[in-house]
XYZ file of C-alpha atoms in Angstrom:
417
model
C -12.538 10.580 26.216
C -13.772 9.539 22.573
C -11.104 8.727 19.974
C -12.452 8.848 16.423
C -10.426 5.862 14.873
C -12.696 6.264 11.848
C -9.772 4.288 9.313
C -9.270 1.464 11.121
C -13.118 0.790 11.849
C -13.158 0.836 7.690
C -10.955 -1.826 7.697
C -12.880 -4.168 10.310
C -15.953 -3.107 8.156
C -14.290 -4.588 5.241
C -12.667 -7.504 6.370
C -16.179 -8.887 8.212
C -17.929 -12.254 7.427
C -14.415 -12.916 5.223
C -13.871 -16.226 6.661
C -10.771 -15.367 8.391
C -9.252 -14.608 12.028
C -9.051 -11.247 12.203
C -5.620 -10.213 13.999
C -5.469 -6.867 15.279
C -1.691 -6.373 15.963
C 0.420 -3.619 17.124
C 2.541 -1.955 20.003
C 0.986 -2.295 23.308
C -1.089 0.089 24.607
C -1.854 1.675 21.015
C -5.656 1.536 21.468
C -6.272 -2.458 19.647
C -8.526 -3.010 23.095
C -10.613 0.126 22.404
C -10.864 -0.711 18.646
C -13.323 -3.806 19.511
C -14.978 -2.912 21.926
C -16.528 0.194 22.008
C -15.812 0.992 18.478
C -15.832 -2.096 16.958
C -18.910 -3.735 19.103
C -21.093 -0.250 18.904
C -20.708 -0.529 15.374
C -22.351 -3.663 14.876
C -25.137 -2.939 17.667
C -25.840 0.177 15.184
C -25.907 -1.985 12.764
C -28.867 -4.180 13.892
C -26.677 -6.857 15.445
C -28.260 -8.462 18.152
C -26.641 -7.904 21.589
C -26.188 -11.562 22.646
C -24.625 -12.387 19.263
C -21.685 -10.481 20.431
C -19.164 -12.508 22.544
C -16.662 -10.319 24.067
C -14.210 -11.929 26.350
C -11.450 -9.505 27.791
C -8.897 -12.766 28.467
C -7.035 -10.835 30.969
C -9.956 -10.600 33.791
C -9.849 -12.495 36.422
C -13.349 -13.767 35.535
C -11.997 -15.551 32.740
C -9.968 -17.523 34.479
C -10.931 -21.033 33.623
C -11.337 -20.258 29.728
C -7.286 -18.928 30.140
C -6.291 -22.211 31.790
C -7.814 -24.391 29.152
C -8.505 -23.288 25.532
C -11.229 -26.071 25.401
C -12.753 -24.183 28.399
C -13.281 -21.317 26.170
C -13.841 -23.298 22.816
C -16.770 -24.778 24.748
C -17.684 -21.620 26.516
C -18.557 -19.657 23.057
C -20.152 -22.605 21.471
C -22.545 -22.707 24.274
C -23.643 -19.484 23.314
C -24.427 -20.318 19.922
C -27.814 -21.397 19.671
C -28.871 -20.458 16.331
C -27.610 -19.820 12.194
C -27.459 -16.278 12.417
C -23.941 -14.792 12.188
C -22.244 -14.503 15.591
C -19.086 -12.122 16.042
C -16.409 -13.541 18.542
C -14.380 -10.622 20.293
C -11.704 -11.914 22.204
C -8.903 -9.587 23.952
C -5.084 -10.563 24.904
C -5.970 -14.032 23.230
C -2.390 -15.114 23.245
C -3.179 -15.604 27.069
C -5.279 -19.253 26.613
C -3.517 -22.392 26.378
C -3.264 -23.615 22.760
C -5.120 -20.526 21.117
C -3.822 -21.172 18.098
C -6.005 -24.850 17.970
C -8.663 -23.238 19.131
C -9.143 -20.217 16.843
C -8.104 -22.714 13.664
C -11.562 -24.398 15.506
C -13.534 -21.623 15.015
C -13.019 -21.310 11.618
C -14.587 -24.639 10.997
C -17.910 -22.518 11.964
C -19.570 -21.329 9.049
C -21.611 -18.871 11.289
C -18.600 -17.434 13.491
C -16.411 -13.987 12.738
C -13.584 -13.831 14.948
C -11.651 -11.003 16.216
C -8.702 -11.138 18.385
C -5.970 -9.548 19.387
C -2.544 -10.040 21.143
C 0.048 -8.653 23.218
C 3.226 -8.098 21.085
C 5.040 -10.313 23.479
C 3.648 -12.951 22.738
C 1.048 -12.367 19.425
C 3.498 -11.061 16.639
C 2.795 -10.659 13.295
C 5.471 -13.255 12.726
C 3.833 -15.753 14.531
C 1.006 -15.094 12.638
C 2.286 -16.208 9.313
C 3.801 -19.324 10.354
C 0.914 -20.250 12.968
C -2.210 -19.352 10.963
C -0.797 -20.428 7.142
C -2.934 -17.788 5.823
C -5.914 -18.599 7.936
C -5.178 -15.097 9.524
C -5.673 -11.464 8.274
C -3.734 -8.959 9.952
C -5.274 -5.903 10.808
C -2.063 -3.503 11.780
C -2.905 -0.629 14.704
C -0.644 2.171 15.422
C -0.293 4.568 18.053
C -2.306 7.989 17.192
C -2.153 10.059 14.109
C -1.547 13.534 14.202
C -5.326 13.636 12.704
C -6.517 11.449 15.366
C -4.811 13.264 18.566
C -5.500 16.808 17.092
C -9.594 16.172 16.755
C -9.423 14.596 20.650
C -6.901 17.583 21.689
C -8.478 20.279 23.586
C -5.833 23.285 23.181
C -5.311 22.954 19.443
C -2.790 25.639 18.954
C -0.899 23.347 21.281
C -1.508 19.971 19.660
C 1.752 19.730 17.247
C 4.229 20.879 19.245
C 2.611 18.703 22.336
C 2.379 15.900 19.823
C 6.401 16.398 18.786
C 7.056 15.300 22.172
C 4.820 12.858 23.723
C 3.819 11.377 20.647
C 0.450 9.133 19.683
C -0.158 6.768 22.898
C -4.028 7.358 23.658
C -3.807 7.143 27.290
C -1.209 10.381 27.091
C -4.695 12.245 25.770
C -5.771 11.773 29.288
C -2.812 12.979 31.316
C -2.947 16.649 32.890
C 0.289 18.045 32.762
C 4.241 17.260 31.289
C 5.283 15.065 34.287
C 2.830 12.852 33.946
C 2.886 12.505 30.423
C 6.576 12.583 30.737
C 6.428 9.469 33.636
C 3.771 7.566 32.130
C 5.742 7.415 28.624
C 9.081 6.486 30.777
C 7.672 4.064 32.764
C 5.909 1.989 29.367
C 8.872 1.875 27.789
C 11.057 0.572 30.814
C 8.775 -1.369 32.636
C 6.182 -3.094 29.359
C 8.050 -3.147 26.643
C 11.352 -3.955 27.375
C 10.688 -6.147 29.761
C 8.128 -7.801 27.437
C 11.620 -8.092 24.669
C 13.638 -9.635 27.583
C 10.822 -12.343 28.451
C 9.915 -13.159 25.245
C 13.202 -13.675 23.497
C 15.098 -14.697 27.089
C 17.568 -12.510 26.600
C 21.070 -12.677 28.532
C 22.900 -9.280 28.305
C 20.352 -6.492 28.796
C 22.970 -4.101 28.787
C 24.287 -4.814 24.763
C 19.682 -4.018 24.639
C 20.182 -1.219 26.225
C 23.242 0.267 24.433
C 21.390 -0.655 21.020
C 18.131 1.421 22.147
C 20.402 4.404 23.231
C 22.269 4.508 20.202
C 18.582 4.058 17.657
C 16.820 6.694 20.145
C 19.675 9.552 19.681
C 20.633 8.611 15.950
C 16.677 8.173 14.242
C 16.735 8.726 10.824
C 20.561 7.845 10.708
C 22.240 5.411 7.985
C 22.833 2.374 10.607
C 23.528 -1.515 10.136
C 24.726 -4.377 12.363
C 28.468 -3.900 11.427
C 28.225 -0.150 12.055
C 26.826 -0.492 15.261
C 29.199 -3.802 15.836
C 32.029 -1.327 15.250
C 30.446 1.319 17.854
C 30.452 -1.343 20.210
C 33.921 -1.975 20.132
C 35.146 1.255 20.500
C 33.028 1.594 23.390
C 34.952 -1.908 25.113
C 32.469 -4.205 24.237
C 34.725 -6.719 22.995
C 32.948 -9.763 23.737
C 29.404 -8.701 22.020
C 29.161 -10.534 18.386
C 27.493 -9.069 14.621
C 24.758 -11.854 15.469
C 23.964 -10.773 18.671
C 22.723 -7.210 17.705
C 21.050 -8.354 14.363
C 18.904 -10.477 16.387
C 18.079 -8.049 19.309
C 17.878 -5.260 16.099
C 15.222 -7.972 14.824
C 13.421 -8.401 18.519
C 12.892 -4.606 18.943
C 10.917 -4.090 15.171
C 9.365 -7.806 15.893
C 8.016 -5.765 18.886
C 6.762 -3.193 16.782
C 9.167 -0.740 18.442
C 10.809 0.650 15.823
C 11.136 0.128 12.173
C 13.413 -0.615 9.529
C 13.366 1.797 6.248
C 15.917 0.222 3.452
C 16.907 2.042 0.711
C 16.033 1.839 -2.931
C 18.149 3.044 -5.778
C 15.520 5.076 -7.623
C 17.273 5.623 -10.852
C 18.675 1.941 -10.732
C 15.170 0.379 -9.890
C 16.958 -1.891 -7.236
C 16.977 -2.124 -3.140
C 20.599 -1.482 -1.211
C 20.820 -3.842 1.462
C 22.777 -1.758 3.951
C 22.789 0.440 5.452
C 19.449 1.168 6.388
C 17.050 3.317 8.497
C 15.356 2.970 11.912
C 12.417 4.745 12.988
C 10.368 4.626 16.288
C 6.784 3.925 16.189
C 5.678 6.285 18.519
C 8.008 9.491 19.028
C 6.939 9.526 22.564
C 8.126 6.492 23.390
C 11.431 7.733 21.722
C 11.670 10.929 23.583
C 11.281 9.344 26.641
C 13.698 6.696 26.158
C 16.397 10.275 25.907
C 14.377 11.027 29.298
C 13.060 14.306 27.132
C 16.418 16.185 26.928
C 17.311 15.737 22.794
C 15.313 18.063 21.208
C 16.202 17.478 17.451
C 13.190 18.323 16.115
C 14.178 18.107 12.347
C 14.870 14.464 13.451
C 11.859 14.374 15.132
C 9.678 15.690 12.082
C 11.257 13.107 9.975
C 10.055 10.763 12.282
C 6.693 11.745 12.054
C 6.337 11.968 8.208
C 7.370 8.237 8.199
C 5.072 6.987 10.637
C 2.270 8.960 9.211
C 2.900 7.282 5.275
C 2.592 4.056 7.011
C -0.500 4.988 8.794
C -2.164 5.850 5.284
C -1.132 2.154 4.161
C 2.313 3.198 1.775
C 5.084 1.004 1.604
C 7.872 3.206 2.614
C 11.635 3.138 1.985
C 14.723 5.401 1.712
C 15.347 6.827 -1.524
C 19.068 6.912 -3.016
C 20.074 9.283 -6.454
C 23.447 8.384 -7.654
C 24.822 10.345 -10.880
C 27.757 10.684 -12.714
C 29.902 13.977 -13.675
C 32.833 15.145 -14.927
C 35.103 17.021 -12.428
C 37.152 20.317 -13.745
C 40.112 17.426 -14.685
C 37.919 15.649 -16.580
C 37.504 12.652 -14.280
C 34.247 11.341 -13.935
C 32.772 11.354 -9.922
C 30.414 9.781 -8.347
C 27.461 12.134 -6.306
C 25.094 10.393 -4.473
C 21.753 12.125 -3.524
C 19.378 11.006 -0.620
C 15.279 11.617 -1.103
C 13.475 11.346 2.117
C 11.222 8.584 1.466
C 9.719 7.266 -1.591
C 6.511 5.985 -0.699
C 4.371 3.600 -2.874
C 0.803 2.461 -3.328
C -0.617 0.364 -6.205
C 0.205 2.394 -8.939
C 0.542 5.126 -6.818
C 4.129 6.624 -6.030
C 5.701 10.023 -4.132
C 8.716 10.997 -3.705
C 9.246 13.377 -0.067
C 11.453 15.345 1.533
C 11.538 16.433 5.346
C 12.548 19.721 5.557
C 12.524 21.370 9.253
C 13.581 24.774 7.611
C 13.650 26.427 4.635
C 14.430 29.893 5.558
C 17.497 30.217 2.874
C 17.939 29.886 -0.993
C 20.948 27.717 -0.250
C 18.231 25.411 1.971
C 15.732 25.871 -0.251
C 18.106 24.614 -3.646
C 19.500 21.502 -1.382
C 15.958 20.052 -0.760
C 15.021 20.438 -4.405
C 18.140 19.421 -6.101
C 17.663 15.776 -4.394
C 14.011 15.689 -6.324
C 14.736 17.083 -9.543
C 17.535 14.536 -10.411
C 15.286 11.888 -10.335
C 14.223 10.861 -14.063
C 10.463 9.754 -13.801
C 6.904 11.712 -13.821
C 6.272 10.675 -10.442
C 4.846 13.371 -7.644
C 7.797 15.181 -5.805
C 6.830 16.670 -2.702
C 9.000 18.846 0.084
C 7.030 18.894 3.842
C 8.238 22.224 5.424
C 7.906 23.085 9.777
C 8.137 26.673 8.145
C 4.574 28.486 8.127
C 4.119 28.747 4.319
C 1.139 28.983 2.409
C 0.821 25.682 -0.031
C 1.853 26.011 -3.435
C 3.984 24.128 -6.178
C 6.954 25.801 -7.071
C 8.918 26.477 -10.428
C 10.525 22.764 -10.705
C 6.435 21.419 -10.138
C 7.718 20.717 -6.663
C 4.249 20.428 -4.446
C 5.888 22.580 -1.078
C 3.155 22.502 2.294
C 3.194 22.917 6.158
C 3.844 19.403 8.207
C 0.455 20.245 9.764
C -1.298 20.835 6.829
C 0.102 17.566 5.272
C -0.862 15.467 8.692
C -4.442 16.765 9.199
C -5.149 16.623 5.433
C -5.851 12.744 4.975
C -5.515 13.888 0.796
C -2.403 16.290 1.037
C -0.469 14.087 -1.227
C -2.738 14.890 -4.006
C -2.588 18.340 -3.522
């Protein structure tokens, strides 16, 4: 089946010949293999690069033993290949598999004619370890699991394709599955048997069962005001007494290391200034999520919120949770506190939006909820309410920009509507 991953071959495009290790990173299985080679690799052989100054090594063949065993092995094994100035591009798969990778990538930099490409398994290649193991010698190219625009254009029954996509999610290999058991099993089985088990051999963790509580209570509460102590606190009451604050910060920490899930904070928009807690957590794949619940929550308000967040990451925004607080006078004349939530406030260079996830709209009441949120907030900046309801697109009386979640996921410019 052909993906179109058109964005992220941009990016390779213009990160080549920059004189640094490209690092494709991401959750596992996401599609990082299938980015280099055959998108990657067929780009440059259109390009009028020369077959045998492509070296693609896929680390986790059996073939390759002897260059996993030894990184020198494999040092030696590309420079052999090198035999004259022109540029050669180095593709190398599941690097973090050779002995002392990081010494020999750091070698290959040394080469003024080399551009290397890599990437990692997430248990063992994390962005993380990039910044403290490269010192800047490595730019991060970030992969996630399908867009809605990405799985609708390889989706045969497109009438189909959003609600489908509202439950299995974005994994590419889902795009290949027949029916709703398999997709169902396929999803089930990654998350129990790759990525936890990936989080419990990386991090040697003790008591699976506190990383399993954690992931049941993020699967059934996404989008949820959450923090250590709150989830400390659930613990107790559920007779966990000997589980610590410390414990679940740093398995909270392991699961978004993984690329799992993500963390949303919140930003007084008014104030100009971040709240530390509590904060949001998002999965990276709603799949993944859903079958972690075994498919039976079907909180598809939730869900959508889900979905809008992932997809304003995808598109490159820095994304956090917005907070409105103002100040009024009750009917005694004492002055109250009202805090308003906004979605997500999203931002870009100069470039900032302000959304709201709104499953339904069907009532006034609904309708005057969503936009009360948005029109307490003081600056010029875009306001923008993302509706399940079928609507035609239009901005309403308050200059409130209101459109379809399909509409706003297939159209790579709906933001600028």
């Amino acid at each position: 089946m052909n993906i179109i991953r058109d964005s992220y071959l941009e990016k390779f495009k213009s990160k080549r010949n920059n004189g640094l290790i490209k690092v494709i990173t991401g959750l596992r299985r996401s599609g990082k293999s299938y980015l280099l080679d055959p998108i990657f690799k067929n780009f440059l052989l259109n390009d009028g690069v020369k077959a045998d100054h492509i070296i693609k090594i896929d680390l986790d063949s059996i073939e390759y033993r002897k260059l996993i065993e030894d990184g020198m092995n494999l040092y030696n094994y590309v420079m052999n290949q090198i035999v004259d100035d022109e540029t050669y591009y180095v593709l190398l798969d599941e690097v973090q598999k050779v002995k002392d990778f990081v010494s020999i990538l750091n070698s290959f930099l040394r080469k003024k004619n080399l551009d290397v490409y890599v990437t990692g398994s997430n248990s063992k290649f994390l962005s993380t370890d990039i910044i403290t193991e490269f010192r800047g010698r490595g730019d991060e190219i970030k992969v996630y699991p399908l867009s809605y625009f990405e799985f609708y254009n390889a989706y045969e029954s497109k009438n189909q394709a959003l609600k489908d996509y509202m439950i299995y999610g974005g994994m590419p290999y889902v795009l290949s599955l027949n029916n709703e058991e398999e997709k169902s099993m396929y999803l089930i089985n990654l998350f129990n048997n790759t990525y936890i088990n990936d989080i419990i051999e990386r991090n040697s963790i003790q008591r699976n069962d506190v990383l399993d509580s954690i992931l049941n209570i993020l699967s059934s509460s996404i989008s949820s005001l959450t923090n250590p102590k709150k989830l400390y606190d659930t613990f107790v009451s559920s007779r966990y007494k000997d589980v610590n604050r410390n414990t679940i910060n740093s398995y909270l920490n392991y699961l978004e290391d993984a690329f799992l899930i993500k963390k949303a904070e919140r930003y007084d928009i008014n104030g100009k200034s971040f709240i530390s807690t509590p904060y949001k957590y998002y999965f990276t794949d709603i799949g993944l999520r859903n079958a972690r619940l075994n498919f039976r929550q079907h909180d598809l308000d939730h869900v959508m919120e889900n979905i809008i967040f992932n997809e304003l990451l995808i598109r490159g925004y820095n994304v956090d949770v917005g907070v409105i607080e103002k100040y009024d006078k009750n009917n005694y004349g004492k002055t109250i506190r009202k805090q308003f939530e906004v979605d997500f406030v999203c931002n870009k260079a100069s470039k900032r939006y302000y959304i709201q996830s709104a499953y339904g709209m069907l009532t006034e009441e609904k309708e005057r909820q969503e936009n009360r949120s948005l029109m307490n907030i003081k600056d010029n900046f875009k306001k923008i309410i993302v509706t399940k309801d079928d609507i035609h697109t239009f901005i309403n009386d308050d200059g409130i920009l209101n459109i379809t979640l399909e509409e706003f996921l297939l159209n790579q410019n709906s933001l600028d509507l």
